[in-house]
Coordinates of N, CA and C and ligand atoms in Angstrom, one line a residue:
M237 N 0.5 -11.0 -30.7 CA 0.1 -10.6 -32.2 C -0.2 -9.2 -32.9
R238 N 1.2 -9.5 -33.8 CA 1.3 -7.9 -34.6 C 1.0 -8.3 -35.7
L239 N 0.1 -7.4 -36.0 CA -0.5 -7.7 -37.5 C -0.9 -6.3 -38.2
V240 N -1.0 -6.2 -39.8 CA -1.0 -5.7 -40.6 C -1.8 -5.8 -41.1
F241 N -3.3 -5.2 -41.5 CA -4.2 -5.8 -42.6 C -4.3 -4.2 -43.6
L242 N -3.4 -4.9 -44.6 CA -3.3 -4.8 -46.2 C -4.3 -4.7 -47.4
G243 N -4.6 -3.6 -48.3 CA -5.3 -3.9 -49.0 C -6.4 -2.5 -49.7
P244 N -6.9 -1.9 -50.6 CA -7.1 -0.9 -51.0 C -8.6 -0.8 -49.8
P245 N -9.1 1.2 -50.6 CA -10.0 1.4 -49.5 C -11.6 0.5 -50.1
G246 N -11.6 -0.3 -49.1 CA -13.4 -0.9 -49.0 C -13.0 -2.6 -48.5
A247 N -12.1 -2.7 -49.1 CA -11.6 -4.0 -49.0 C -12.5 -4.8 -47.9
G248 N -12.5 -4.7 -47.1 CA -13.1 -5.1 -45.7 C -12.1 -4.5 -44.5
K249 N -11.1 -3.8 -44.8 CA -10.3 -4.5 -43.5 C -11.2 -4.3 -42.0
G250 N -11.6 -2.8 -42.0 CA -12.2 -2.4 -40.7 C -12.9 -3.3 -40.3
T251 N -14.0 -3.7 -41.3 CA -14.7 -4.7 -40.7 C -14.3 -6.2 -40.3
Q252 N -13.2 -6.4 -40.9 CA -12.2 -7.7 -39.8 C -12.0 -7.5 -39.1
A253 N -10.8 -6.1 -39.1 CA -10.2 -6.2 -37.6 C -10.9 -5.7 -37.1
R254 N -12.0 -5.1 -36.8 CA -12.9 -4.9 -35.6 C -12.8 -6.4 -34.5
E255 N -13.3 -7.3 -35.4 CA -13.8 -8.3 -35.2 C -12.7 -9.4 -34.4
L256 N -11.6 -9.2 -35.4 CA -10.4 -10.2 -34.9 C -9.9 -9.7 -33.6
A257 N -9.9 -7.8 -33.8 CA -9.0 -7.2 -31.9 C -9.5 -7.8 -31.0
R258 N -11.3 -7.8 -31.2 CA -12.1 -8.2 -30.5 C -11.3 -9.6 -29.6
E259 N -11.5 -10.4 -30.9 CA -11.4 -12.1 -30.2 C -10.0 -12.1 -29.5
L260 N -9.0 -11.1 -30.2 CA -7.8 -11.7 -29.9 C -7.1 -10.8 -28.5
N261 N -8.4 -9.8 -29.0 CA -7.9 -9.0 -27.4 C -6.6 -8.2 -27.4
V262 N -6.6 -7.6 -28.4 CA -5.4 -6.1 -28.8 C -6.7 -5.4 -29.7
P263 N -6.0 -4.3 -29.5 CA -6.4 -3.0 -29.9 C -6.2 -3.2 -31.1
Q264 N -7.2 -2.9 -32.3 CA -7.7 -2.1 -33.8 C -6.9 -0.6 -33.7
V265 N -5.7 -0.7 -34.6 CA -5.1 0.8 -34.6 C -5.7 1.2 -36.1
A266 N -6.5 1.8 -36.6 CA -7.5 2.8 -37.9 C -7.0 3.7 -38.5
T267 N -5.8 3.9 -38.9 CA -5.4 5.8 -38.8 C -6.5 6.8 -39.3
G268 N -7.4 5.4 -40.3 CA -8.3 6.5 -40.4 C -9.8 6.8 -39.7
D269 N -9.5 5.8 -38.6 CA -11.3 6.3 -37.3 C -10.0 6.8 -36.7
M270 N -8.7 7.1 -36.8 CA -8.0 8.1 -35.5 C -8.4 9.6 -36.5
L271 N -8.0 9.9 -37.6 CA -8.4 10.9 -37.9 C -9.9 11.6 -38.2
R272 N -10.2 10.7 -38.3 CA -11.7 11.3 -38.5 C -12.2 11.9 -37.2
E273 N -11.6 11.3 -36.1 CA -12.3 11.8 -34.9 C -11.4 12.5 -34.8
A274 N -10.0 12.8 -35.1 CA -9.9 14.3 -35.1 C -10.2 15.5 -35.6
V275 N -10.8 15.3 -37.2 CA -11.5 16.0 -37.7 C -12.9 16.1 -37.0
A276 N -13.9 15.5 -36.5 CA -14.3 15.9 -36.0 C -14.8 16.8 -34.2
N277 N -12.9 16.6 -33.7 CA -13.3 17.2 -32.7 C -12.4 19.1 -32.9
G278 N -12.1 18.8 -34.4 CA -11.1 20.1 -34.5 C -9.8 20.3 -34.0
T279 N -9.1 19.1 -33.7 CA -7.6 19.5 -33.5 C -6.9 20.0 -34.4
P280 N -5.9 20.4 -34.0 CA -4.9 21.1 -34.7 C -4.3 19.7 -35.8
L281 N -4.2 18.2 -35.3 CA -3.7 17.0 -35.8 C -5.1 17.0 -37.0
G282 N -6.8 17.3 -36.5 CA -8.1 16.8 -37.7 C -8.2 18.0 -38.8
R283 N -7.4 19.3 -38.5 CA -7.4 20.6 -38.9 C -6.3 20.2 -40.8
E284 N -5.1 20.3 -39.5 CA -4.6 19.4 -41.1 C -4.7 18.5 -41.9
A285 N -5.4 17.5 -41.3 CA -5.6 15.9 -42.1 C -6.6 16.5 -43.2
K286 N -8.0 17.5 -42.9 CA -9.1 17.7 -43.4 C -9.3 17.3 -44.9
A287 N -8.2 18.3 -45.0 CA -8.1 18.8 -47.0 C -7.6 17.5 -47.6
Y288 N -6.4 16.6 -47.2 CA -6.6 15.9 -47.7 C -7.1 14.6 -47.4
M289 N -8.2 14.1 -47.4 CA -9.1 13.3 -47.0 C -10.0 13.8 -47.9
D290 N -10.1 14.9 -47.3 CA -11.4 15.3 -48.4 C -11.4 15.1 -50.3
R291 N -10.4 14.9 -50.5 CA -9.7 15.1 -51.9 C -9.6 13.3 -52.3
G292 N -9.1 12.8 -50.9 CA -9.0 11.6 -51.4 C -7.5 11.3 -51.5
A293 N -6.6 12.5 -51.0 CA -5.1 12.0 -50.9 C -4.6 11.2 -50.1
L294 N -3.5 11.1 -49.8 CA -2.9 10.9 -48.2 C -2.5 12.0 -47.6
V295 N -2.7 11.7 -45.9 CA -2.0 12.6 -45.1 C -1.1 12.2 -45.1
P296 N 0.3 14.1 -44.7 CA 1.4 13.5 -44.9 C 2.3 12.5 -44.2
D297 N 3.3 11.5 -44.5 CA 4.1 10.6 -43.8 C 4.4 11.2 -42.5
D298 N 4.7 12.5 -42.3 CA 5.0 12.7 -41.2 C 4.4 12.9 -39.9
V299 N 3.0 12.9 -40.8 CA 1.6 13.2 -39.6 C 1.2 11.7 -38.8
I300 N 1.7 11.0 -40.1 CA 1.0 9.5 -39.9 C 1.4 9.0 -39.3
V301 N 3.1 9.2 -38.9 CA 3.8 8.3 -38.3 C 4.1 8.3 -37.2
R302 N 3.4 10.2 -36.9 CA 4.0 11.1 -35.3 C 2.4 10.0 -34.5
L303 N 1.4 9.6 -35.1 CA 0.6 9.6 -34.6 C 0.3 7.8 -34.1
I304 N 0.9 6.9 -35.4 CA 1.0 5.5 -35.2 C 2.2 5.5 -33.5
A305 N 3.2 6.5 -33.9 CA 4.2 6.2 -32.9 C 3.6 6.2 -31.1
E306 N 2.9 7.3 -31.5 CA 2.2 7.7 -30.2 C 1.1 6.6 -29.5
R307 N 0.6 6.0 -30.5 CA -0.2 5.0 -30.1 C 0.3 3.6 -30.0
L308 N 1.3 3.4 -30.6 CA 2.2 2.1 -30.1 C 2.6 2.2 -29.1
A309 N 2.7 3.3 -28.2 CA 3.6 3.5 -26.8 C 2.7 3.4 -26.1
Q310 N 1.4 3.4 -26.0 CA -0.2 3.2 -25.1 C 0.2 1.6 -24.5
P311 N 0.0 1.4 -23.0 CA 0.1 0.9 -22.9 C -0.5 -0.8 -23.2
D312 N -1.8 -0.9 -24.0 CA -2.3 -1.7 -24.2 C -1.8 -2.1 -25.6
A313 N -1.1 -1.5 -26.2 CA -0.2 -1.7 -27.3 C 0.9 -3.1 -27.2
K314 N 0.7 -3.7 -25.8 CA 2.4 -4.3 -26.2 C 1.7 -5.3 -25.9
R315 N 0.3 -5.6 -25.5 CA 0.2 -7.2 -26.0 C 0.0 -7.7 -27.3
G316 N 0.3 -6.5 -28.6 CA 0.2 -6.4 -29.6 C -1.5 -5.8 -30.2
F317 N -1.3 -6.0 -31.4 CA -2.2 -4.7 -32.2 C -3.0 -5.5 -33.5
I318 N -3.3 -4.9 -34.5 CA -3.9 -5.3 -35.9 C -3.7 -3.5 -36.1
L319 N -3.2 -2.9 -37.5 CA -3.1 -2.4 -38.1 C -4.1 -1.6 -38.9
D320 N -5.1 -1.4 -39.4 CA -5.9 -1.3 -40.1 C -5.8 0.7 -40.7
G321 N -4.9 -0.1 -42.1 CA -5.2 1.6 -43.0 C -3.2 1.9 -42.6
F322 N -2.8 1.4 -42.1 CA -1.1 1.8 -42.1 C -0.6 0.4 -42.2
P323 N 1.0 0.1 -42.7 CA 1.4 1.6 -43.1 C 0.9 1.9 -44.9
R324 N 0.6 3.3 -45.6 CA 0.3 2.9 -46.7 C 1.2 3.4 -47.8
T325 N 2.2 3.9 -47.4 CA 3.6 4.1 -48.2 C 4.8 4.0 -47.8
I326 N 5.6 3.4 -48.6 CA 7.3 2.7 -48.7 C 7.9 3.8 -47.2
P327 N 7.6 5.3 -47.2 CA 8.2 5.7 -45.8 C 7.7 5.6 -44.7
Q328 N 6.2 5.5 -44.8 CA 5.1 4.9 -43.7 C 5.8 3.3 -42.8
A329 N 6.5 2.5 -44.2 CA 6.5 1.5 -44.1 C 8.2 0.8 -43.0
D330 N 8.6 1.7 -43.7 CA 10.4 2.3 -43.2 C 10.6 2.5 -41.6
A331 N 9.5 3.6 -41.8 CA 9.0 4.2 -40.3 C 8.2 3.2 -38.6
L332 N 8.1 2.2 -39.8 CA 6.7 1.6 -38.7 C 8.6 0.5 -38.3
E333 N 9.0 -0.1 -38.6 CA 9.7 -1.4 -39.6 C 11.4 -0.7 -37.3
R334 N 11.7 1.0 -38.0 CA 12.0 1.7 -36.8 C 11.8 1.5 -36.0
L335 N 10.7 1.6 -35.4 CA 9.4 1.9 -34.4 C 9.8 0.6 -33.4
L336 N 9.3 -0.3 -34.6 CA 9.0 -2.0 -33.9 C 10.9 -2.5 -33.5
G337 N 11.2 -1.8 -34.3 CA 13.0 -2.2 -34.1 C 13.7 -2.0 -32.5
D338 N 12.6 -0.6 -32.1 CA 13.0 -0.1 -31.6 C 12.1 -0.3 -29.8
L339 N 11.6 -1.1 -29.9 CA 10.5 -1.6 -28.9 C 11.2 -3.0 -29.1
G340 N 12.6 -3.5 -29.8 CA 12.7 -4.9 -29.4 C 11.5 -5.9 -29.8
V341 N 10.9 -5.5 -30.9 CA 9.2 -6.8 -31.8 C 9.7 -6.8 -33.1
S342 N 8.6 -7.4 -34.3 CA 8.3 -7.3 -34.9 C 7.0 -7.8 -35.6
L343 N 6.5 -7.7 -37.1 CA 5.3 -8.0 -37.4 C 5.3 -9.6 -37.3
D344 N 3.8 -10.3 -37.7 CA 4.2 -11.5 -37.5 C 3.6 -12.4 -38.4
R345 N 2.4 -11.4 -39.0 CA 1.4 -11.5 -40.6 C 1.0 -10.1 -40.9
V346 N 1.0 -9.8 -42.3 CA 0.6 -8.9 -43.5 C 0.0 -9.8 -44.1
V347 N -1.9 -8.9 -43.6 CA -2.4 -9.9 -44.5 C -3.3 -9.4 -45.3
Y348 N -2.9 -9.5 -47.1 CA -3.4 -8.8 -47.6 C -5.2 -9.3 -48.6
F349 N -5.8 -8.0 -48.4 CA -7.0 -8.3 -49.0 C -7.5 -8.5 -50.5
D350 N -7.7 -9.3 -50.6 CA -8.1 -9.4 -52.4 C -9.0 -9.2 -52.9
V351 N -9.3 -7.8 -53.8 CA -11.0 -7.7 -54.4 C -10.7 -7.1 -55.1
S352 N -11.5 -7.5 -56.4 CA -11.4 -6.4 -57.6 C -12.1 -5.2 -57.4
D353 N -11.3 -4.4 -58.4 CA -12.2 -3.2 -58.5 C -13.1 -2.8 -58.4
A354 N -14.2 -3.2 -59.2 CA -16.0 -3.1 -59.4 C -16.3 -3.9 -57.6
E355 N -15.8 -4.5 -57.3 CA -16.3 -4.9 -55.9 C -15.7 -3.9 -54.7
L356 N -14.9 -3.0 -55.3 CA -14.7 -1.9 -54.6 C -15.6 -0.8 -54.1
V357 N -15.8 -0.1 -55.6 CA -16.5 0.8 -56.1 C -17.9 0.6 -55.6
R358 N -18.6 -0.8 -55.8 CA -19.4 -1.2 -55.2 C -20.1 -0.9 -53.5
R359 N -18.8 -1.7 -52.3 CA -18.6 -1.6 -51.7 C -19.0 -0.2 -51.2
L360 N -17.7 0.3 -51.9 CA -17.6 2.1 -50.9 C -18.7 3.4 -51.1
T361 N -19.5 2.6 -52.5 CA -20.3 3.9 -52.7 C -21.9 3.6 -51.9
G362 N -21.6 2.2 -51.2 CA -22.7 1.9 -50.8 C -22.1 2.0 -48.5
R363 N -20.9 2.1 -49.0 CA -21.2 2.3 -47.4 C -21.6 2.8 -46.6
R364 N -22.3 2.7 -45.5 CA -22.9 3.9 -44.3 C -21.6 4.0 -43.0
S365 N -21.4 4.5 -42.8 CA -20.6 4.4 -41.3 C -21.4 5.5 -40.5
C366 N -21.0 5.1 -39.3 CA -21.7 5.5 -38.1 C -20.6 6.3 -37.7
P367 N -20.5 7.7 -37.4 CA -19.8 8.6 -36.7 C -19.6 8.8 -35.7
K368 N -20.0 8.2 -34.6 CA -19.9 8.0 -33.2 C -19.0 6.8 -32.7
C369 N -19.1 5.4 -33.0 CA -18.1 4.6 -32.9 C -17.3 4.0 -34.0
Q370 N -17.9 4.2 -35.0 CA -16.9 4.3 -36.8 C -17.4 2.5 -37.2
S371 N -18.3 2.2 -36.4 CA -18.7 0.5 -37.2 C -19.0 1.0 -38.7
T372 N -18.9 0.0 -39.8 CA -19.5 0.3 -40.8 C -20.4 -0.7 -41.1
F373 N -21.4 -0.4 -42.2 CA -22.2 -1.1 -42.9 C -22.5 -1.1 -44.0
H374 N -23.6 -1.9 -45.2 CA -23.4 -1.7 -46.9 C -24.7 -1.4 -46.5
V375 N -25.3 -0.8 -47.7 CA -26.6 -1.0 -48.0 C -27.0 -1.5 -47.8
T376 N -27.0 -3.1 -48.6 CA -27.3 -4.1 -49.5 C -26.7 -4.7 -48.5
S377 N -25.9 -5.3 -48.7 CA -24.5 -6.7 -48.7 C -24.7 -6.9 -47.3
N378 N -24.9 -5.5 -46.3 CA -24.4 -6.3 -44.7 C -25.2 -4.7 -44.0
P379 N -26.5 -4.7 -44.5 CA -26.8 -3.7 -43.5 C -27.3 -3.6 -42.0
P380 N -27.6 -2.4 -41.9 CA -28.0 -2.3 -39.8 C -29.3 -2.8 -39.8
K381 N -29.6 -3.1 -38.5 CA -31.3 -4.2 -38.6 C -31.8 -3.3 -38.6
H382 N -31.6 -1.7 -38.3 CA -32.7 -0.2 -38.4 C -32.2 0.1 -39.3
E383 N -32.7 0.7 -40.5 CA -32.7 1.6 -41.4 C -31.7 2.9 -41.0
N384 N -30.5 2.9 -41.6 CA -29.9 4.0 -40.8 C -29.4 4.6 -39.5
V385 N -29.5 2.8 -38.9 CA -29.0 2.8 -37.2 C -27.9 2.4 -37.1
C386 N -27.1 2.6 -36.1 CA -26.1 1.9 -36.3 C -26.7 0.6 -35.5
D387 N -25.7 -0.3 -35.7 CA -25.8 -1.3 -34.7 C -25.8 -1.7 -33.2
R388 N -24.3 -1.1 -33.1 CA -23.6 -0.9 -32.2 C -23.7 0.3 -31.0
C389 N -24.3 1.4 -31.4 CA -23.8 2.6 -30.0 C -25.4 3.3 -31.0
G390 N -26.8 3.2 -31.7 CA -27.7 3.4 -31.9 C -27.6 5.0 -32.5
S391 N -26.3 5.6 -32.8 CA -26.6 6.6 -33.9 C -27.1 6.5 -35.3
T392 N -27.6 7.6 -35.7 CA -28.0 7.6 -37.3 C -26.8 7.5 -38.2
L393 N -26.6 6.7 -38.9 CA -25.2 6.5 -40.0 C -25.0 7.7 -41.4
V394 N -23.8 7.7 -41.3 CA -23.8 9.0 -42.6 C -23.0 8.4 -43.6
Q395 N -23.0 8.8 -44.8 CA -22.6 8.1 -45.7 C -20.8 8.9 -46.2
R396 N -19.3 9.0 -45.6 CA -18.6 9.7 -45.9 C -18.5 10.6 -46.9
E397 N -18.4 11.9 -47.5 CA -17.7 12.5 -47.8 C -17.0 11.9 -48.4
D398 N -15.6 11.5 -48.6 CA -15.0 10.8 -49.5 C -15.4 9.3 -49.9
D399 N -16.3 8.6 -49.8 CA -16.9 7.5 -50.4 C -17.8 7.8 -51.5
R400 N -17.8 9.2 -52.3 CA -18.9 9.1 -53.5 C -18.2 8.9 -54.5
E401 N -18.5 8.7 -55.4 CA -18.0 7.5 -56.6 C -16.4 8.6 -57.4
A402 N -16.6 10.1 -56.9 CA -15.3 10.5 -58.0 C -14.2 10.6 -57.0
T403 N -14.6 10.1 -55.7 CA -13.0 10.4 -55.0 C -12.8 8.7 -54.2
V404 N -13.5 8.0 -54.4 CA -13.6 6.9 -54.5 C -12.2 6.4 -55.8
R405 N -12.7 7.1 -57.1 CA -12.2 6.4 -57.8 C -10.5 6.6 -57.8
K406 N -10.3 8.4 -57.3 CA -9.3 8.7 -56.8 C -8.4 7.9 -55.6
R407 N -9.2 8.0 -54.7 CA -8.7 6.7 -53.5 C -7.9 5.6 -54.6
L408 N -8.6 5.1 -55.5 CA -7.8 3.4 -55.7 C -6.6 3.7 -56.8
Q409 N -6.8 4.9 -57.2 CA -5.5 5.5 -57.8 C -4.2 5.3 -57.2
V410 N -4.7 6.3 -55.5 CA -3.8 6.2 -54.8 C -3.0 5.2 -54.0
Y411 N -4.0 4.1 -54.1 CA -3.7 3.0 -53.5 C -3.1 1.7 -54.6
A412 N -3.4 2.5 -55.8 CA -2.3 1.6 -56.6 C -0.8 2.1 -56.9
E413 N -1.0 3.6 -56.7 CA 0.3 3.9 -56.9 C 0.8 4.3 -55.9
Q414 N 0.8 4.0 -54.7 CA 1.6 4.3 -52.9 C 1.5 3.4 -52.1
T415 N 0.5 2.5 -52.3 CA 0.4 1.6 -51.0 C 1.1 -0.3 -51.9
S416 N 0.5 -0.4 -52.7 CA 0.4 -1.9 -53.9 C 1.9 -1.8 -53.6
P417 N 2.7 -1.2 -53.6 CA 4.6 -1.5 -53.7 C 4.3 -2.5 -52.2
L418 N 4.2 -2.2 -50.9 CA 4.1 -2.7 -50.3 C 3.7 -3.9 -49.7
L419 N 2.9 -4.8 -51.3 CA 2.9 -5.8 -51.0 C 3.8 -6.6 -51.6
D420 N 5.1 -6.5 -52.4 CA 6.3 -6.7 -52.9 C 7.2 -6.7 -51.3
R421 N 7.8 -5.8 -50.8 CA 8.1 -5.6 -50.3 C 8.0 -6.7 -48.7
Y422 N 6.7 -7.0 -48.5 CA 6.3 -7.6 -47.2 C 6.3 -9.5 -47.7
K423 N 6.4 -9.7 -49.2 CA 6.0 -10.9 -49.6 C 7.8 -11.1 -49.4
K424 N 8.5 -10.3 -49.8 CA 10.0 -10.8 -49.5 C 10.8 -11.5 -47.9
R425 N 9.7 -10.4 -47.1 CA 10.2 -10.7 -45.9 C 9.2 -11.7 -45.1
G426 N 8.4 -12.3 -46.0 CA 8.0 -13.6 -45.8 C 6.7 -13.9 -44.8
V427 N 5.9 -12.5 -44.4 CA 5.2 -12.7 -43.8 C 3.9 -11.9 -44.3
L428 N 4.0 -12.1 -45.8 CA 2.9 -11.8 -46.0 C 1.9 -13.1 -46.7
R429 N 0.1 -12.8 -46.2 CA -0.7 -13.6 -46.8 C -1.4 -13.1 -47.5
T430 N -2.3 -13.9 -48.3 CA -3.0 -13.6 -49.1 C -4.1 -14.0 -48.5
V431 N -6.0 -12.9 -48.6 CA -6.7 -13.1 -48.4 C -8.2 -13.3 -49.6
A432 N -8.9 -14.0 -50.1 CA -10.0 -13.6 -51.0 C -10.9 -13.0 -50.1
G433 N -10.7 -11.8 -50.6 CA -11.3 -10.6 -49.8 C -12.8 -10.5 -50.3
E434 N -14.0 -11.6 -51.1 CA -14.5 -11.3 -51.9 C -15.7 -12.9 -51.0
G435 N -16.8 -12.3 -50.9 CA -18.1 -13.6 -50.2 C -18.1 -13.3 -48.6
K436 N -18.5 -14.2 -48.1 CA -19.6 -14.0 -46.2 C -18.4 -13.4 -45.9
I437 N -18.9 -12.7 -44.8 CA -17.8 -12.0 -44.3 C -17.4 -12.3 -43.1
E438 N -18.5 -13.4 -42.7 CA -18.0 -14.7 -41.8 C -16.7 -15.4 -42.4
T439 N -17.0 -16.0 -44.0 CA -16.0 -17.4 -44.5 C -14.4 -16.3 -44.0
I440 N -14.5 -15.0 -44.3 CA -13.7 -14.2 -44.8 C -12.3 -14.3 -43.3
H441 N -13.3 -14.3 -42.2 CA -13.1 -14.2 -41.1 C -12.2 -15.5 -41.0
G442 N -13.0 -16.7 -41.8 CA -12.1 -17.8 -41.1 C -10.9 -18.0 -41.4
D443 N -11.0 -17.9 -42.8 CA -10.0 -17.3 -43.6 C -8.6 -16.9 -43.4
I444 N -9.1 -15.2 -42.6 CA -8.0 -14.4 -42.1 C -7.6 -15.5 -40.8
K445 N -8.2 -16.5 -40.3 CA -7.6 -16.7 -39.0 C -7.0 -17.8 -39.5
K446 N -7.0 -18.8 -40.5 CA -6.0 -19.8 -40.9 C -4.4 -18.7 -41.1
A447 N -4.8 -17.7 -42.1 CA -3.6 -17.2 -42.1 C -2.9 -16.2 -41.6
V448 N -2.9 -16.3 -40.5 CA -2.8 -15.9 -39.0 C -1.8 -16.7 -38.2
N449 N -2.6 -17.8 -38.2 CA -2.7 -18.3 -37.3 C -1.2 -19.8 -38.7
G450 N -1.3 -20.2 -39.9 CA -1.1 -21.0 -40.4 C 0.9 -20.3 -40.8
Ligands
ADP1142 P1 -10.2 3.1 -46.1 O1 -10.9 1.9 -44.7 O2 -11.9 3.6 -46.9 O3 -9.5 2.6 -46.7 P2 -9.3 5.2 -44.2 O4 -10.3 5.4 -43.4 O5 -8.2 4.3 -44.3 O6 -10.2 4.8 -45.7 O7 -8.6 6.2 -44.6 C1 -9.3 7.8 -45.0 C2 -8.5 8.6 -45.3 O8 -7.5 8.9 -44.0 C3 -7.6 8.1 -46.5 O9 -7.9 7.9 -47.6 C4 -6.6 9.3 -46.2 O10 -6.6 10.3 -46.9 C5 -6.9 9.3 -44.6 N1 -5.5 8.1 -44.0 C6 -5.8 7.4 -43.5 N2 -4.6 6.0 -43.2 C7 -3.7 6.9 -43.6 C8 -2.2 6.6 -44.1 N3 -1.6 5.4 -43.2 N4 -1.2 7.6 -44.2 C9 -1.9 8.8 -44.7 N5 -3.3 8.9 -45.5 C10 -3.8 8.3 -44.2
ADP1143 P1 -12.3 -0.6 -45.6 O1 -11.8 -0.4 -44.4 O2 -11.0 -2.0 -46.4 O3 -11.9 0.5 -46.2 P2 -14.6 -1.4 -44.6 O4 -14.9 -2.9 -43.9 O5 -15.2 -0.3 -44.3 O6 -13.5 -1.6 -45.9 O7 -16.1 -2.2 -46.1 C1 -16.4 -1.7 -47.1 C2 -17.8 -2.3 -46.9 O8 -17.9 -2.6 -47.4 C3 -18.7 -1.6 -46.6 O9 -19.9 -1.2 -46.3 C4 -18.9 -3.2 -45.5 O10 -20.2 -3.3 -44.7 C5 -19.0 -4.0 -46.7 N1 -18.3 -5.3 -47.0 C6 -17.5 -5.7 -45.9 N2 -17.0 -6.9 -46.0 C7 -17.7 -6.8 -46.6 C8 -18.1 -8.5 -47.6 N3 -17.3 -9.7 -47.0 N4 -19.1 -8.7 -48.5 C9 -19.8 -7.6 -49.3 N5 -19.5 -6.6 -48.4 C10 -18.5 -6.8 -47.7
ZN1144 ZN1 -21.7 3.5 -34.1

């Protein structure tokens, strides 16, 4: 199964991709997680990406495309993958098409998460993230079992620098301008499925499985 999870920041892509990837036994390929790891490790990639991420802008396409090309060449991606947070621009979608074409494969589905702006702002400003394993929680709607402690690995949760309200507004604007045009493209290709992204996490999980299999 080769899937793309498409939607604005805070739509629930990471939460759902983690779970579905586990069930399908394919890797969750989350460019945001990969970039944050590079920043944390102080690699050249991380040093290049940090300034863009901090101000809520997109990291340049060529950097991201190189990162994805390397990741999809790994043996575990042969079985399939869930792309979470990529592609985010038309040039990235073009590059993905070329990459997959070279491998002789194509996307099975693009799942679009439909969530209102008000809910996105509420989710992002209340999001708490694990700096170690990248699990995410929400202070009220998806709290960890113990306050500020990651359920999965026990690390102390943090609020991402770019989850403060001013940067959140900027990221939503960047999404509207640079990423939302992809919807039309995947609709034309016949692979787009829209899922209502508001409601219980388990309900949405079921809807995604229907969208992916139907
Ligand atoms: P969210 O899950 O809130 O949508 P991500 O973790 O996916 O956020 O991304 C965080 C930041 O990493 C983005 O604001 C952007 O700076 C950078 N980033 C992640 N994926 C991409 C991408 N495909 N293209 C460009 N920048 C990206
Ligand atoms: P994305 O990867 O699209 O940026 P996340 O999966 O990180 O989004 O989710 C954003 C925030 O919303 C997190 O705090 C997460 O716990 C919370 N969240 C995810 N799904 C739901 C849901 N169905 N209802 C309420 N909050 C949710
Ligand atoms: Zn953790």
